[in-house]
Short mmCIF file of N, CA and C in Angstrom, two decimals:
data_model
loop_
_atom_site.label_atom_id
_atom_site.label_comp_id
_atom_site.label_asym_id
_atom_site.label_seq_id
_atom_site.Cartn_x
_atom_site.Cartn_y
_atom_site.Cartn_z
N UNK A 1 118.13 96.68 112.30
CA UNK A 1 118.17 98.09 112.63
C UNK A 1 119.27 98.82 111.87
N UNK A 2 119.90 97.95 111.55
CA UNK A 2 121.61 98.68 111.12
C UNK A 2 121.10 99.34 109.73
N UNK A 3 120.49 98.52 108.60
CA UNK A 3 119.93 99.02 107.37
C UNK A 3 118.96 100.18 107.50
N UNK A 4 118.12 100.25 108.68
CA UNK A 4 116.88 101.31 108.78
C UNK A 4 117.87 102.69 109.43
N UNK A 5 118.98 102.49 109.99
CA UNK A 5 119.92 103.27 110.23
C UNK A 5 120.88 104.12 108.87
N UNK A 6 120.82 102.94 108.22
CA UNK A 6 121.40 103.81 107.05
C UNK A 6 121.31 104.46 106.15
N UNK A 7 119.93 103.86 105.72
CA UNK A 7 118.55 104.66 105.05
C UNK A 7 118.11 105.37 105.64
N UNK A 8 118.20 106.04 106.75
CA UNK A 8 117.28 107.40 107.99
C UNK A 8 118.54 108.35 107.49
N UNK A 9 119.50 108.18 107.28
CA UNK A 9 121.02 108.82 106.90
C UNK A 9 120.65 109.69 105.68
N UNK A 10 119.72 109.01 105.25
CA UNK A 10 119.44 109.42 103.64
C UNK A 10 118.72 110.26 103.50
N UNK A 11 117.83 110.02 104.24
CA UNK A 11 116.31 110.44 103.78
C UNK A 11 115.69 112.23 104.70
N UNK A 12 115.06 113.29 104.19
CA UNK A 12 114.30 114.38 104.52
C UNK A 12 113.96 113.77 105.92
N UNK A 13 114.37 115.01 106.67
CA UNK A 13 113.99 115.09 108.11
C UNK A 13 113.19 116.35 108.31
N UNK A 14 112.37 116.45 109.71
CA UNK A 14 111.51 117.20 109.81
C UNK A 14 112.25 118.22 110.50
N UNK A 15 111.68 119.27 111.42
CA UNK A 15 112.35 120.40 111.91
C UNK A 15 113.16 119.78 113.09
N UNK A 16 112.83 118.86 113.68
CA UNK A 16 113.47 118.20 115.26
C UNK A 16 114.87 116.95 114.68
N UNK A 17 114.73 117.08 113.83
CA UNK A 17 115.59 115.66 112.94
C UNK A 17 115.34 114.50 112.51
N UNK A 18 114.13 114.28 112.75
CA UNK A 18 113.10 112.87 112.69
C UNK A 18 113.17 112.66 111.22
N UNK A 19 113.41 111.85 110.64
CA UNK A 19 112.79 110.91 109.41
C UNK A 19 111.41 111.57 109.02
N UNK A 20 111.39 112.38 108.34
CA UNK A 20 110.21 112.71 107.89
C UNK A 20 108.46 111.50 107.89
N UNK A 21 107.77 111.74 108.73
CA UNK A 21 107.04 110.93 108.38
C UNK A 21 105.09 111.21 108.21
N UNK A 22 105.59 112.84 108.41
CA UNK A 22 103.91 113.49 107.73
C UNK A 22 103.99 114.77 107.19
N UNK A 23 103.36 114.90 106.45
CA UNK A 23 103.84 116.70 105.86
C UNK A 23 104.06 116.37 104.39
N UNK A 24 104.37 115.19 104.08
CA UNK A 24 105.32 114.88 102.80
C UNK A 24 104.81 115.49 101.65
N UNK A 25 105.49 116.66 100.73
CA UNK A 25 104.89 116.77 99.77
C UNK A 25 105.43 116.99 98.23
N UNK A 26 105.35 117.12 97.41
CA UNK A 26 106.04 117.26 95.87
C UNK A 26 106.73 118.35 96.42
N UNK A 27 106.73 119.30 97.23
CA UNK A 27 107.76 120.67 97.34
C UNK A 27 109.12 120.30 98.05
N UNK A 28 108.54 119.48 99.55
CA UNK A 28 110.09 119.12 100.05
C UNK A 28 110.13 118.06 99.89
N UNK A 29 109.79 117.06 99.27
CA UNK A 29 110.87 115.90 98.65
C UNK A 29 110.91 115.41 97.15
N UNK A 30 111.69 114.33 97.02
CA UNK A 30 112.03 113.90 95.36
C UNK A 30 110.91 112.92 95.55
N UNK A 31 110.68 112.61 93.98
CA UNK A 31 109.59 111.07 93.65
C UNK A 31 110.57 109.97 94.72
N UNK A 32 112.27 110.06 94.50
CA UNK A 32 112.77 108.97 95.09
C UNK A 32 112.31 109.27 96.77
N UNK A 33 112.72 110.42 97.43
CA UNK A 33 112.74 110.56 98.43
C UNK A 33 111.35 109.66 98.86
N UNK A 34 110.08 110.28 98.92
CA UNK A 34 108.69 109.76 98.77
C UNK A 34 109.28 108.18 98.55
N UNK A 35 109.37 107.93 98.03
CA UNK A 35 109.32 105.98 97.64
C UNK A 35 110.21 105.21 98.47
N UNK A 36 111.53 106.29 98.39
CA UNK A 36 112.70 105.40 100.14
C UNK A 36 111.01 105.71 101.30
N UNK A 37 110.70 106.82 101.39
CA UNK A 37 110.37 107.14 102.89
C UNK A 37 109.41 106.10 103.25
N UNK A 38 108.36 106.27 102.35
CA UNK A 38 107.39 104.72 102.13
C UNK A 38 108.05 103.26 102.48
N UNK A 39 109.31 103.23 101.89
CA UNK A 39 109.94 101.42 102.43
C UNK A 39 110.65 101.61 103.75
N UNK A 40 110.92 102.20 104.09
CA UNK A 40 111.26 102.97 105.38
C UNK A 40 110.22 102.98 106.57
N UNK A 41 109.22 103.69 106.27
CA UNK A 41 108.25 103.55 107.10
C UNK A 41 107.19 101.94 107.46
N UNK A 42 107.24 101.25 105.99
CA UNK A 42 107.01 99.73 106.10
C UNK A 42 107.63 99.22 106.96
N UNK A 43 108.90 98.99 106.95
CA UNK A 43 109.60 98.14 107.74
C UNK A 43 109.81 98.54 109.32
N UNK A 44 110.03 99.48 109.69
CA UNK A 44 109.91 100.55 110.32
C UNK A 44 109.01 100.25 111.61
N UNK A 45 107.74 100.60 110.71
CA UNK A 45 106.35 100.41 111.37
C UNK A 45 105.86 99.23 112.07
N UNK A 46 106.44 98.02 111.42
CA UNK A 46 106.37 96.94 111.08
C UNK A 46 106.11 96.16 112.77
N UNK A 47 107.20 96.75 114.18
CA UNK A 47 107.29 96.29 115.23
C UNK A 47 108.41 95.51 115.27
N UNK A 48 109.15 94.70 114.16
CA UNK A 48 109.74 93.77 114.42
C UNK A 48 110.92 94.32 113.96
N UNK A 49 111.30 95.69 113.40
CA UNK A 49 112.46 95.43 112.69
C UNK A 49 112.65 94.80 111.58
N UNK A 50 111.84 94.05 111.33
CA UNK A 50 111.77 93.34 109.95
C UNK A 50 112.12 92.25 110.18
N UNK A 51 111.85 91.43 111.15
CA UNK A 51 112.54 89.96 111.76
C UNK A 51 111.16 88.97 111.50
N UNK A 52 109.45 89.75 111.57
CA UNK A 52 108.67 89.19 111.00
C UNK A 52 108.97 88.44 109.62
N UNK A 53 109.30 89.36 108.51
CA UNK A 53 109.84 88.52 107.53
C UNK A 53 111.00 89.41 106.71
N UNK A 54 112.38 88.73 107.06
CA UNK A 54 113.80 88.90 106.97
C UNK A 54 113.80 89.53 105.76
N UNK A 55 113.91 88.37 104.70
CA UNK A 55 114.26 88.34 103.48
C UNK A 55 113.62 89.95 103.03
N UNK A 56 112.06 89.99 103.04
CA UNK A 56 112.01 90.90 102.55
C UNK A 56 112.21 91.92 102.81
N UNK A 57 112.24 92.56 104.26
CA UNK A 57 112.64 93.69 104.58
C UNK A 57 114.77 94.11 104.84
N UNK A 58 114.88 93.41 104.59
CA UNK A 58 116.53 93.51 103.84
C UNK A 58 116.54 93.83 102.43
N UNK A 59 115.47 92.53 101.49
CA UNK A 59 115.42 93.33 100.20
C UNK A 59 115.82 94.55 100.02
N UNK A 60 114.38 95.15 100.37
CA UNK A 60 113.81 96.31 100.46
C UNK A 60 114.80 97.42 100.93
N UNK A 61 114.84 97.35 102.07
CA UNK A 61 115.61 98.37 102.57
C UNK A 61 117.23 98.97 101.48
N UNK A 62 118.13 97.11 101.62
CA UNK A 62 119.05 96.95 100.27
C UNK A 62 118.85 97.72 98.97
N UNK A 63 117.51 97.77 98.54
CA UNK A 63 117.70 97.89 97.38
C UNK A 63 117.24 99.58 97.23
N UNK A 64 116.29 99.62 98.33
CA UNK A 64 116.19 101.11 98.59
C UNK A 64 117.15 102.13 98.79
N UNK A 65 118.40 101.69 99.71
CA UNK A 65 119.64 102.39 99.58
C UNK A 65 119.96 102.25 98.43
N UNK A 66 120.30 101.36 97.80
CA UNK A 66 120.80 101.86 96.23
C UNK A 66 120.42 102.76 95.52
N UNK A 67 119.10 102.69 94.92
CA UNK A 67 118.07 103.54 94.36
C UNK A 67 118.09 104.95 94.66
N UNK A 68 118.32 104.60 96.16
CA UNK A 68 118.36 106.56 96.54
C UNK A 68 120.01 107.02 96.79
N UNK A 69 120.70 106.00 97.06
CA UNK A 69 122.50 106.24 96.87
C UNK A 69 123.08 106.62 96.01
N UNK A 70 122.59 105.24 95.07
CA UNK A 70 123.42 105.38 94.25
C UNK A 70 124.69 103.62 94.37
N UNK A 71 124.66 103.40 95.91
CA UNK A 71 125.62 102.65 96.48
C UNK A 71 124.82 101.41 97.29
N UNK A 72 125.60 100.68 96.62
CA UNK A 72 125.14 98.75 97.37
C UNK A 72 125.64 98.82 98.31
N UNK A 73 124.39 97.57 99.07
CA UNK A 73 125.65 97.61 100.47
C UNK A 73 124.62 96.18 100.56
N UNK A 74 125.47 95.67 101.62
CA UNK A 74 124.99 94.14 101.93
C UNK A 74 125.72 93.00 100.98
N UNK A 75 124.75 91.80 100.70
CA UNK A 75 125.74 90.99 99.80
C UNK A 75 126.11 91.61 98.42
N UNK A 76 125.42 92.19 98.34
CA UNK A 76 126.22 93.15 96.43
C UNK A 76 126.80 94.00 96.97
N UNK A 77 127.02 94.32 98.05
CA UNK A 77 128.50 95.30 98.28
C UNK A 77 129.65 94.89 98.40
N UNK A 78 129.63 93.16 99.22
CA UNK A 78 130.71 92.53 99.54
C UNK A 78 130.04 91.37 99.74
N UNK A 79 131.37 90.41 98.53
CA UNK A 79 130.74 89.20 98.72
C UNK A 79 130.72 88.59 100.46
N UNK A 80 129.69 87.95 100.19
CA UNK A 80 129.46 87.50 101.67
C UNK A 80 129.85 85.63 101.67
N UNK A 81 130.47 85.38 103.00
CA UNK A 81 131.42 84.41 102.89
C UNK A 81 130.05 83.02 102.54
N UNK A 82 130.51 82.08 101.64
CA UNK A 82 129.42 80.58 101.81
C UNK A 82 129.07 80.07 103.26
N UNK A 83 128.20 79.28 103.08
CA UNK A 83 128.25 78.48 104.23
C UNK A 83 128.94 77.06 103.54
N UNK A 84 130.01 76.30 104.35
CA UNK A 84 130.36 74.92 103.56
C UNK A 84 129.23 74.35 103.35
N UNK A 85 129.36 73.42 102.46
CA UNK A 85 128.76 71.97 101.80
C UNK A 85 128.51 71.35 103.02
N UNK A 86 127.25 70.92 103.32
CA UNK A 86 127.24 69.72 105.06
C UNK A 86 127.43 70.37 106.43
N UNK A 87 127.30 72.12 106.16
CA UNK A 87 127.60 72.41 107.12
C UNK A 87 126.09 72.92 107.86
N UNK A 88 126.00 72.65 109.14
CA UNK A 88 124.19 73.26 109.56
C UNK A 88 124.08 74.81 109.42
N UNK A 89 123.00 75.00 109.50
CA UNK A 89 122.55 76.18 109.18
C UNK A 89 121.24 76.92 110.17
N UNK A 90 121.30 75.88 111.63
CA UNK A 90 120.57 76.30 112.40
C UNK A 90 121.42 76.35 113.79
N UNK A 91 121.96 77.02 114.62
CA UNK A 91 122.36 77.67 115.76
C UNK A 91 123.34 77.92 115.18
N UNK A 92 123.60 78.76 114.16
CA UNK A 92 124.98 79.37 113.63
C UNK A 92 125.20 80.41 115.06
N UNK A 93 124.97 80.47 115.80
CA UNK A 93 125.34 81.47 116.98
C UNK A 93 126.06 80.54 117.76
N UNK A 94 126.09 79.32 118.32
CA UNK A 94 126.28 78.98 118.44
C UNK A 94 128.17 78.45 118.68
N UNK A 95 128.65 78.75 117.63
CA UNK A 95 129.91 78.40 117.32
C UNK A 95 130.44 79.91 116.79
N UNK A 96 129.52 80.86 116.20
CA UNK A 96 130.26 81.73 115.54
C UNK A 96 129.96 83.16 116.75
N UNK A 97 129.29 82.85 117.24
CA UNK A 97 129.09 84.48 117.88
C UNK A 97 129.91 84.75 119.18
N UNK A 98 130.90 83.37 119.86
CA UNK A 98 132.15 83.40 120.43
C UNK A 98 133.30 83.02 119.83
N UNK A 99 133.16 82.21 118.20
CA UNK A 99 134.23 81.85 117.69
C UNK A 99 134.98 80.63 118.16
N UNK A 100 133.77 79.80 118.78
CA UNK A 100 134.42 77.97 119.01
C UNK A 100 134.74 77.83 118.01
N UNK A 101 136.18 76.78 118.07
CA UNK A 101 136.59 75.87 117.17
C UNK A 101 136.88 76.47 116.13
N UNK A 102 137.42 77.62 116.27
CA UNK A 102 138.37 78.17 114.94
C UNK A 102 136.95 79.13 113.89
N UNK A 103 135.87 78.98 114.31
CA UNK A 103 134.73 79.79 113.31
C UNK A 103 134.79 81.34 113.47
N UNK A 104 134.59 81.67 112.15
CA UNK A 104 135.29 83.18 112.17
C UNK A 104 133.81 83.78 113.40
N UNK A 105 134.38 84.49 113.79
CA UNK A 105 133.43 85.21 115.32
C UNK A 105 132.30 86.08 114.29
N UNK A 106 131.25 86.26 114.81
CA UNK A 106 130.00 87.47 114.23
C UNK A 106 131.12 88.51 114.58
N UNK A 107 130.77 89.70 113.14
CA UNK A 107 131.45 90.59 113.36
C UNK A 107 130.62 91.72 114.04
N UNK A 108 131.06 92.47 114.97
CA UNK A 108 129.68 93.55 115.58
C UNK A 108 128.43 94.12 115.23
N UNK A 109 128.33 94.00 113.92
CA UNK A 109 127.16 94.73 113.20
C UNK A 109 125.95 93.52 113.21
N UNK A 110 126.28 91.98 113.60
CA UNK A 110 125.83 90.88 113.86
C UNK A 110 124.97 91.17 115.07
N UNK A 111 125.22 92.04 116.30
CA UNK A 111 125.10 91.50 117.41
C UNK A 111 123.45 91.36 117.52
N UNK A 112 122.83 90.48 118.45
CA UNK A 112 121.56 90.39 118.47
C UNK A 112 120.52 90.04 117.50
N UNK A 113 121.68 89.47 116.33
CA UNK A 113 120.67 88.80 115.19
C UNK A 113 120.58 87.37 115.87
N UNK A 114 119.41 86.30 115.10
CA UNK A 114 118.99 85.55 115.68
C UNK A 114 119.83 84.07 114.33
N UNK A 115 119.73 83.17 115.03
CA UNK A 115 120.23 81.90 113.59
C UNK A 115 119.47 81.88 112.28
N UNK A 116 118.07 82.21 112.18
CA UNK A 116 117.55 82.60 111.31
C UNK A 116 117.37 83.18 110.30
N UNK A 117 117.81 84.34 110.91
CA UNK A 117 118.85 85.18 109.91
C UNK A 117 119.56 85.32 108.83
N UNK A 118 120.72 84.35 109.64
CA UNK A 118 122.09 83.71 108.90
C UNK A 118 122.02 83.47 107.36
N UNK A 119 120.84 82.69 106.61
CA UNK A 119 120.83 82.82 105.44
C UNK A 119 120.05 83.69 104.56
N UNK A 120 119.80 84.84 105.33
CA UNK A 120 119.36 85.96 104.26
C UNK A 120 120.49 86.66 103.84
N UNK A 121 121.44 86.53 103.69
CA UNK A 121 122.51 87.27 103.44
C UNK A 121 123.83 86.07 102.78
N UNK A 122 123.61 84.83 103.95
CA UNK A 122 124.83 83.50 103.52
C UNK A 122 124.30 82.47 103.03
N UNK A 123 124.63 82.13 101.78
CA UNK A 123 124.10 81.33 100.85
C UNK A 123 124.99 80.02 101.12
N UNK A 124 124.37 78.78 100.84
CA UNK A 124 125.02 77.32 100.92
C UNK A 124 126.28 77.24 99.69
N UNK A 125 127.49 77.02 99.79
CA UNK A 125 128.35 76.54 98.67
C UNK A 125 127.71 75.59 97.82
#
């Protein structure tokens, strides 16, 4: 939600403040505007938030803020920390989303993501 939040930031709204999502035409928006609003409304639409399938609707969204920013955000904004060598990669909630045993804690923008997740963004060392 946090990415479809930041891209709605961006994008032509209607008279009530809504995300533009009928009316659309060459007068009130850009070719870009039109093409964010389209990946926007994909993911969007989608029901899941984009948790059906991660990878791509982070792509997307990622690369859609750029395109219409100007500005990265996600892992090309800031490197994002490895996961160690041997380390699991399934109930990363587990240890990190209270911070057992010294693991750096999910930082808030985490909350309510699932372990699954975890490597669309954190890559293995």
């Amino acid at each position: 939600k946090g990415l479809l939040a930041l891209l709605a930031k961006e994008l032509p709204k209607d008279a009530q403040g809504n995300v533009l999502s009928s009316g659309i035409t060459t007068t009130n928006t850009t070719e870009a505007n039109r093409k964010a609003l389209w990946n926007y409304w994909i993911v969007a639409n989608d029901g899941s938030y984009g948790i059906h399938n991660t990878s791509f609707a982070v792509q997307v969204l990622q690369t859609t803020i750029k395109e219409l920013t100007g500005k990265a955000v996600g892992a090309e904004a800031k490197a994002m920390p490895k996961i160690p060598a041997g380390h699991a990669t399934s109930n990363c909630n587990v240890c990190h989303e209270p911070g057992l045993a010294g693991a750096p804690k999910w930082p808030a923008d985490h909350a309510g993501r699932t372990p699954e997740t975890c490597t669309t963004c954190h890559q293995k060392a």
